[in-house]
Structure formats: structure tokens, C-alpha cells
Coordinates of C-alpha atoms in Angstrom, one line a residue:
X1 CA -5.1 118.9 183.8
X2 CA -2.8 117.0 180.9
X3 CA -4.8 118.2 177.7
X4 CA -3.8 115.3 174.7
X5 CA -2.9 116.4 171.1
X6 CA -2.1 113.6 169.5
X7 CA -0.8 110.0 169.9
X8 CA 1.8 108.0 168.1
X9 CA -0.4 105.3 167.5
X10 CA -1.0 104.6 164.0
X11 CA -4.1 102.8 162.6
X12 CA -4.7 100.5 159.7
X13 CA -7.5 101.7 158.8
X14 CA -10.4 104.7 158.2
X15 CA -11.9 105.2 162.0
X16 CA -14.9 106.2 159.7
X17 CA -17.4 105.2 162.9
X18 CA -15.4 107.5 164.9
X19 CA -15.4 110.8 162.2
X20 CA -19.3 109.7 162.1
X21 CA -19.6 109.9 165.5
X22 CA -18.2 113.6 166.1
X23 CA -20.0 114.6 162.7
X24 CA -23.3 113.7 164.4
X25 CA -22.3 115.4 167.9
X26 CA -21.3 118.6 165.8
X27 CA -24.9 118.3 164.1
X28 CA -26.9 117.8 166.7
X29 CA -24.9 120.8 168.8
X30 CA -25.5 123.0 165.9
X31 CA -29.2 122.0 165.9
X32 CA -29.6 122.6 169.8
X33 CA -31.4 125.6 170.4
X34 CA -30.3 128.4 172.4
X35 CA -25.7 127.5 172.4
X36 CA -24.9 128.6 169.5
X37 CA -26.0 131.9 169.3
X38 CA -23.9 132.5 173.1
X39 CA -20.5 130.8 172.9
X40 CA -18.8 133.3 175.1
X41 CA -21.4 131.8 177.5
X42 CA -23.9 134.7 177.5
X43 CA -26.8 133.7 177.1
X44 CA -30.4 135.2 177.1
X45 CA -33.6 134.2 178.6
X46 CA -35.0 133.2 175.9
X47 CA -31.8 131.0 174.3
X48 CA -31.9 129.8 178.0
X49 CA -35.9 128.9 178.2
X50 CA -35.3 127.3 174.5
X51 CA -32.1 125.1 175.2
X52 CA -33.6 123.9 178.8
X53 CA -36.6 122.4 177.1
X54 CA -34.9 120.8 174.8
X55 CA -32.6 119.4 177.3
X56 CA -35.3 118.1 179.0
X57 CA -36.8 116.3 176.3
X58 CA -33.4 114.4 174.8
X59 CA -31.8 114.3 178.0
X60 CA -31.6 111.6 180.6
X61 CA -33.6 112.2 183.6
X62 CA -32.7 109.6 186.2
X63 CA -35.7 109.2 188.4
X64 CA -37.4 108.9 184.7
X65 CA -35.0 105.9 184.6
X66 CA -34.9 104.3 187.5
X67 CA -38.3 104.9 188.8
X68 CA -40.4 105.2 185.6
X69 CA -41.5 108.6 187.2
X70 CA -42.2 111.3 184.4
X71 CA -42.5 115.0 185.1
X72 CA -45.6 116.7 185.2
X73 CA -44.4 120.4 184.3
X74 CA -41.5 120.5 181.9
X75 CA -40.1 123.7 180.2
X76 CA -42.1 124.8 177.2
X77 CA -39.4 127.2 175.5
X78 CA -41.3 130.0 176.2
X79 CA -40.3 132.9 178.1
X80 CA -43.0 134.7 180.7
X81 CA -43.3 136.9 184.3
X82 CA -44.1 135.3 187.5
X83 CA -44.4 136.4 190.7
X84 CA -40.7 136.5 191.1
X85 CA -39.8 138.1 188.0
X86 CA -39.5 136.8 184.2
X87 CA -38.3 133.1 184.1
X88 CA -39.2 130.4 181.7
X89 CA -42.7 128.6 181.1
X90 CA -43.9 125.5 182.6
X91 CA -46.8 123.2 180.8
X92 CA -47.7 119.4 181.1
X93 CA -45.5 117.5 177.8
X94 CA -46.6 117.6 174.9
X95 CA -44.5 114.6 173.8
X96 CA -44.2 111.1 174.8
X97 CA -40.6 110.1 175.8
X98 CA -38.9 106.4 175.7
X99 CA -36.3 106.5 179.3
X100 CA -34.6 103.9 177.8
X101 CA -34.3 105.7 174.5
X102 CA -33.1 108.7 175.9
X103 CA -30.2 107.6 177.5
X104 CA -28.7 106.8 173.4
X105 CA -30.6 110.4 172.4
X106 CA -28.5 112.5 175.4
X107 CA -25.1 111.0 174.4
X108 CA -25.6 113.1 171.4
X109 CA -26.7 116.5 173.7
X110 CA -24.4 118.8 175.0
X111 CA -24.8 122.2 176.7
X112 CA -22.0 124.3 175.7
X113 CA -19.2 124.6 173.2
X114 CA -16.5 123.7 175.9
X115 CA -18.6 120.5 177.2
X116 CA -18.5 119.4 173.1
X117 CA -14.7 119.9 172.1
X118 CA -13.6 118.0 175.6
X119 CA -15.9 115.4 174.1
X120 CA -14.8 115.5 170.9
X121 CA -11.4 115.8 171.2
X122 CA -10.7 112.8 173.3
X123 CA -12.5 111.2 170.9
X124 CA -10.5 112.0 167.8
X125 CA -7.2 111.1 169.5
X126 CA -8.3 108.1 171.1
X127 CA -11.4 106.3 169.3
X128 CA -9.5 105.6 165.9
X129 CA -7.3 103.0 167.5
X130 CA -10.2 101.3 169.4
X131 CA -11.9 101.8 166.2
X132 CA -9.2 99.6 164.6
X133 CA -8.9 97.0 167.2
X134 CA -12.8 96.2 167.3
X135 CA -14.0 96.7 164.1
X136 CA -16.6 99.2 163.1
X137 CA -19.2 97.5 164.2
X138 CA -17.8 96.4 167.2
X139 CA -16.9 99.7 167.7
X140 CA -19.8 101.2 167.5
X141 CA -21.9 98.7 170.3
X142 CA -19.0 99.1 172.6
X143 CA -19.4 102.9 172.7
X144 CA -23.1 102.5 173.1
X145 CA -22.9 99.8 176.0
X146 CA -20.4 102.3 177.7
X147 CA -22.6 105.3 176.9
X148 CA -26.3 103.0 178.2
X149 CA -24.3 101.6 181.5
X150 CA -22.4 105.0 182.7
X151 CA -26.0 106.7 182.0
X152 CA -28.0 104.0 184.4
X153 CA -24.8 103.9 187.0
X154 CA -25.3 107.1 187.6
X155 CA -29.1 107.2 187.6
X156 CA -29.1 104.4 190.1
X157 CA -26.7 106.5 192.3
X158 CA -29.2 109.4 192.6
X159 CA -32.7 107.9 191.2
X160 CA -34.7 110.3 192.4
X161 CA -33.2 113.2 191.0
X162 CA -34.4 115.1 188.3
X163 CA -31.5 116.8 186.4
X164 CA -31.5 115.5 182.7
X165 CA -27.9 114.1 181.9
X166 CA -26.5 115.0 179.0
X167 CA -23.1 114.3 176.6
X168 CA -21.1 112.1 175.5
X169 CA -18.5 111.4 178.5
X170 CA -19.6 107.9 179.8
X171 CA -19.1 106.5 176.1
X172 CA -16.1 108.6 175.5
X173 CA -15.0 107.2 179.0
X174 CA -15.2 104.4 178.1
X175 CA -12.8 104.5 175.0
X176 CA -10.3 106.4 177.1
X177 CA -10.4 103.3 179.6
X178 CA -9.9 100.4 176.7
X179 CA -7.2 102.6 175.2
X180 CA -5.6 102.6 178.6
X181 CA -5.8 98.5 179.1
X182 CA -4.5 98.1 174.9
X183 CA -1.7 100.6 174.5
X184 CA -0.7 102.1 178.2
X185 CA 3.1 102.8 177.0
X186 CA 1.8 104.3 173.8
X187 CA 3.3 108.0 174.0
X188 CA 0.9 110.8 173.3
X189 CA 1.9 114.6 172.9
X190 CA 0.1 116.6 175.4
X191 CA 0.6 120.2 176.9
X192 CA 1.3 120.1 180.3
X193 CA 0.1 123.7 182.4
X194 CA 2.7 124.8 184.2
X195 CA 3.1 128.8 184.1
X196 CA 2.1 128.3 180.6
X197 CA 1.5 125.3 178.8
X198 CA 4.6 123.2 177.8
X199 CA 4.4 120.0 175.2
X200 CA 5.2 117.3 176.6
X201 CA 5.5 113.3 175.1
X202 CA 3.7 111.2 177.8
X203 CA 2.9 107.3 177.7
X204 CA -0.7 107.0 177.8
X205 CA -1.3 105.8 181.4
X206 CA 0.3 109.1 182.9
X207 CA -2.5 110.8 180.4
X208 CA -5.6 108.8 180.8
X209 CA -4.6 107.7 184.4
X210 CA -4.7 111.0 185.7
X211 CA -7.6 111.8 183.9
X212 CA -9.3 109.1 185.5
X213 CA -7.9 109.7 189.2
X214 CA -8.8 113.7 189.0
X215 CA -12.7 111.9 187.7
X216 CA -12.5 110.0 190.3
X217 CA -11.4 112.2 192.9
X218 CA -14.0 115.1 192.1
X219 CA -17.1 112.5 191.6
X220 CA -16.4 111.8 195.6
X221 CA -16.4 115.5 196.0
X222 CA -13.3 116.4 197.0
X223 CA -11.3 119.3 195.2
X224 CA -14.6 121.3 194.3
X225 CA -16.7 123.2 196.6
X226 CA -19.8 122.1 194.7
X227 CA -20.4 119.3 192.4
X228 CA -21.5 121.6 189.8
X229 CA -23.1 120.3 186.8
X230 CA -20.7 118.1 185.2
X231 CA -21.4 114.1 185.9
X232 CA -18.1 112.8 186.8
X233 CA -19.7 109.5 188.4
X234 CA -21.0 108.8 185.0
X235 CA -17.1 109.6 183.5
X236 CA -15.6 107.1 186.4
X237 CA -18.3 104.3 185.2
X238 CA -18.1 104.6 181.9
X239 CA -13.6 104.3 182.2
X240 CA -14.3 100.9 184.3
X241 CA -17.1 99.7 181.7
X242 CA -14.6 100.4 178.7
X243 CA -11.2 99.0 180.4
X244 CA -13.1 95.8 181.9
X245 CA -14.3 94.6 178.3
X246 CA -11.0 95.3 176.7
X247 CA -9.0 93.2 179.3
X248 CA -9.1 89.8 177.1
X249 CA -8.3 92.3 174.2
X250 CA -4.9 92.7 175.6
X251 CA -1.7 92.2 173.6
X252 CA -1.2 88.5 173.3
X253 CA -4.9 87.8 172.2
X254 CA -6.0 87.7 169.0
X255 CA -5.9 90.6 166.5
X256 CA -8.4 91.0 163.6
X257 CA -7.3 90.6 160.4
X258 CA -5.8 93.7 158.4
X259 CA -7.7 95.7 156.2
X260 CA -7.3 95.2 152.1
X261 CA -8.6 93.9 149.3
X262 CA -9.8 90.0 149.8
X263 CA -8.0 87.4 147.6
X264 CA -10.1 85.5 144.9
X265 CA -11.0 82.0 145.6
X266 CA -9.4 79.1 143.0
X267 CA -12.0 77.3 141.0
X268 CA -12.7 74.0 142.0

């Protein structure tokens, strides 16, 4: 896969929504139990018992959803021996949990290092110029209406499972898909594998437009012998959420007005 470094896209302002928005994914990773401690991937029992319960109570559980069902064992944390050997302990919840209010809390959730820094770096290459064309506050509900309908699409295509969804790749999706309709023949360095990995300057819809074919080609199962756990329904959603509500933001409409300081009114 085409793995971006940086585009030549310059902004006119501080993407400070965007630099929030990895600083609370980085926070939140370093708070999640159990990933820290094993970035080579190792991970003990008890890391494992500890991160799956917490997983299941920030994530998104589709039938939870979809069908208002809630579980009645969830992980505790704990570790313990079964009859098939040590494994992690199940109890009723102690907790009360919003489904609507987990889909914003498991944006912010992510299993591993490698499932963060995809995240993250699409993110920083991409969300500044969105960023600038929105607004911040703009911004900011777009990401979240991408993140809220990639989360339900892809609850409503399995409701009845009940595999918590986690990260932020439907909101992220969606940035890569708006950044796609507003600058496709922007040029952004990327390494190319081939033997090894070779820079290569690439307009953006070579970049994001294989991203999004390869999403869209794995979520329909082909090229993988197993799904796995990554949610690339929820990554193909979330790119035709994001590019649909930037198309009357194309070039030709109107921009928003550059930043600086505001000039003083005349008295009257």
C-alpha cells in the first residue's frame, strides 16, 4: 500500500482541532489498559483480560446499536481458571452504557500502536487542509457526523453481532474522502513498496483512490482469507460520507474568508 508523508498543500491557518484531535487519541491510547506495556504485540493475560474490558465498555457494540440489546456477561479485567484452562472473567456490568454515546467514546479507542499511527498519521497529512476549508468548528462536526454514520453503517450491516468497534477510521475516512473531492491533483510525497520502499510525488487521487479501492475491495472479502479484525466497511462508509458533503465545497464555490486580525469599524 502507498503510505503518505506529506502533501504540498499549504494551509492558512493553525489546524489546532486537528493537533487536538491526535493529542486526545494519544491520551486516551496511553490511558488504555493493557497496549502499552506490549507494543511488540506480546501481550499477557492479564494486559489482555484488562484491555478487553475496557474495550467493551467504550467500544461500539452493534447489536447494542441497532437492536438496543446489552450484554449480560462482559469482561471484568480479571484473570481466572475454567474448565478449559486460565482465560479472563465474566460478571453482569457494573456500569450503565449510552449506545449512542459510545459510538463518539470508541472513535477515541484503539487496540494497538500500529491501529493508532495509521490513524493518526492520515490524519496529520490530511485533516489540516479540511481543517482550513471548514472552519474549526465545522471541522470538528464533520469528523463526528463521519465518525456517528460509518459507526451505525456498519452496525446496520451486521446488527447482531457483538464485536465492540473501535478507532478512529470512519471519521478519518471521512477526511481522506473530502480531501479527495477538494484537492485530487494536489501532489503528496509518499513511499511506494517496491523491493524497498521508494519516494514517490503522487497527485492525491492515485493516493487516497487506491486507498479507498484496496478498502473497498477487502470489506467485500476478497484479497484476505479472513476478514480479520479490522472494519473496512466502516473505512468505505465513512470515505462516501466525507466526499458526498464536500462535493458543493468544490473549487468554484465559496471559500471562507482568510484568517487575520479584523479591521476596526469607523465611528459613525
Amino acid at each position: 500500500m502507498v503510505i503518505p508523508v506529506h502533501d504540498l498543500n499549504p494551509v492558512r491557518r493553525t489546524p489546532w482541532v486537528t493537533y487536538a484531535l491526535i493529542a486526545a487519541n494519544l491520551a486516551v491510547f496511553l490511558l488504555t489498559p493493557g497496549v502499552v506495556s506490549s507494543p511488540g504485540g506480546g501481550t499477557a493475560l492479564a494486559d489482555l483480560c484488562r484491555l478487553q474490558a475496557f474495550i467493551e465498555h467504550w467500544g461500539a457494540v452493534p447489536r447494542e446499536l441497532v437492536l438496543g440489546r446489552t450484554p449480560e456477561l462482559v469482561p471484568t479485567g480479571g484473570t481466572g481458571v475454567g474448565p478449559q484452562g486460565p482465560g479472563c472473567l465474566l460478571a453482569p456490568p457494573d456500569y450503565g452504557k449510552s449506545p449512542v454515546l459510545s459510538v463518539l467514546t470508541a472513535m477515541f479507542v484503539h487496540g494497538s500502536w500500529v491501529h493508532l499511527l495509521g490513524n493518526m498519521l492520515f490524519l496529520w497529512i490530511f485533516g489540516n487542509n479540511i481543517e482550513d476549508r471548514l472552519g474549526r468548528v465545522r471541522y470538528l462536526l464533520f469528523y463526528l457526523l463521519c465518525g456517528y454514520v460509518a459507526g451505525y453503517g456498519f452496525a446496520l450491516l451486521d446488527p447482531r453481532s457483538g464485536t465492540p468497534l473501535i478507532g478512529a477510521s470512519g471519521a478519518v475516512a471521512g477526511v481522506l474522502g473530502a480531501y479527495l473531492v477538494l484537492y485530487p491533483r494536489v501532489r503528496v510525497w509518499s513511499l511506494v513498496p517496491f523491493l524497498f520502499f521508494i519516494p514517490l510525488r503522487l497527485p492525491a487521487w492515485v493516493v487516497l483512490g487506491l486507498w479507498f479501492v484496496l478498502q473497498a475491495f477487502y470489506s467485500a472479502g476478497y484479497g484476505l482469507t479472513e476478514a480479520g479484525t479490522v472494519a473496512y466497511a466502516a473505512h468505505v462508509i465513512g470515505f462516501a460520507v466525507g466526499a458526498a458533503l464536500a462535493v458543493p465545497l468544490r473549487p468554484g464555490t465559496r471559500q471562507p474568508p482568510p484568517p487575520g486580525p479584523r479591521r476596526p469599524r469607523a465611528a459613525v
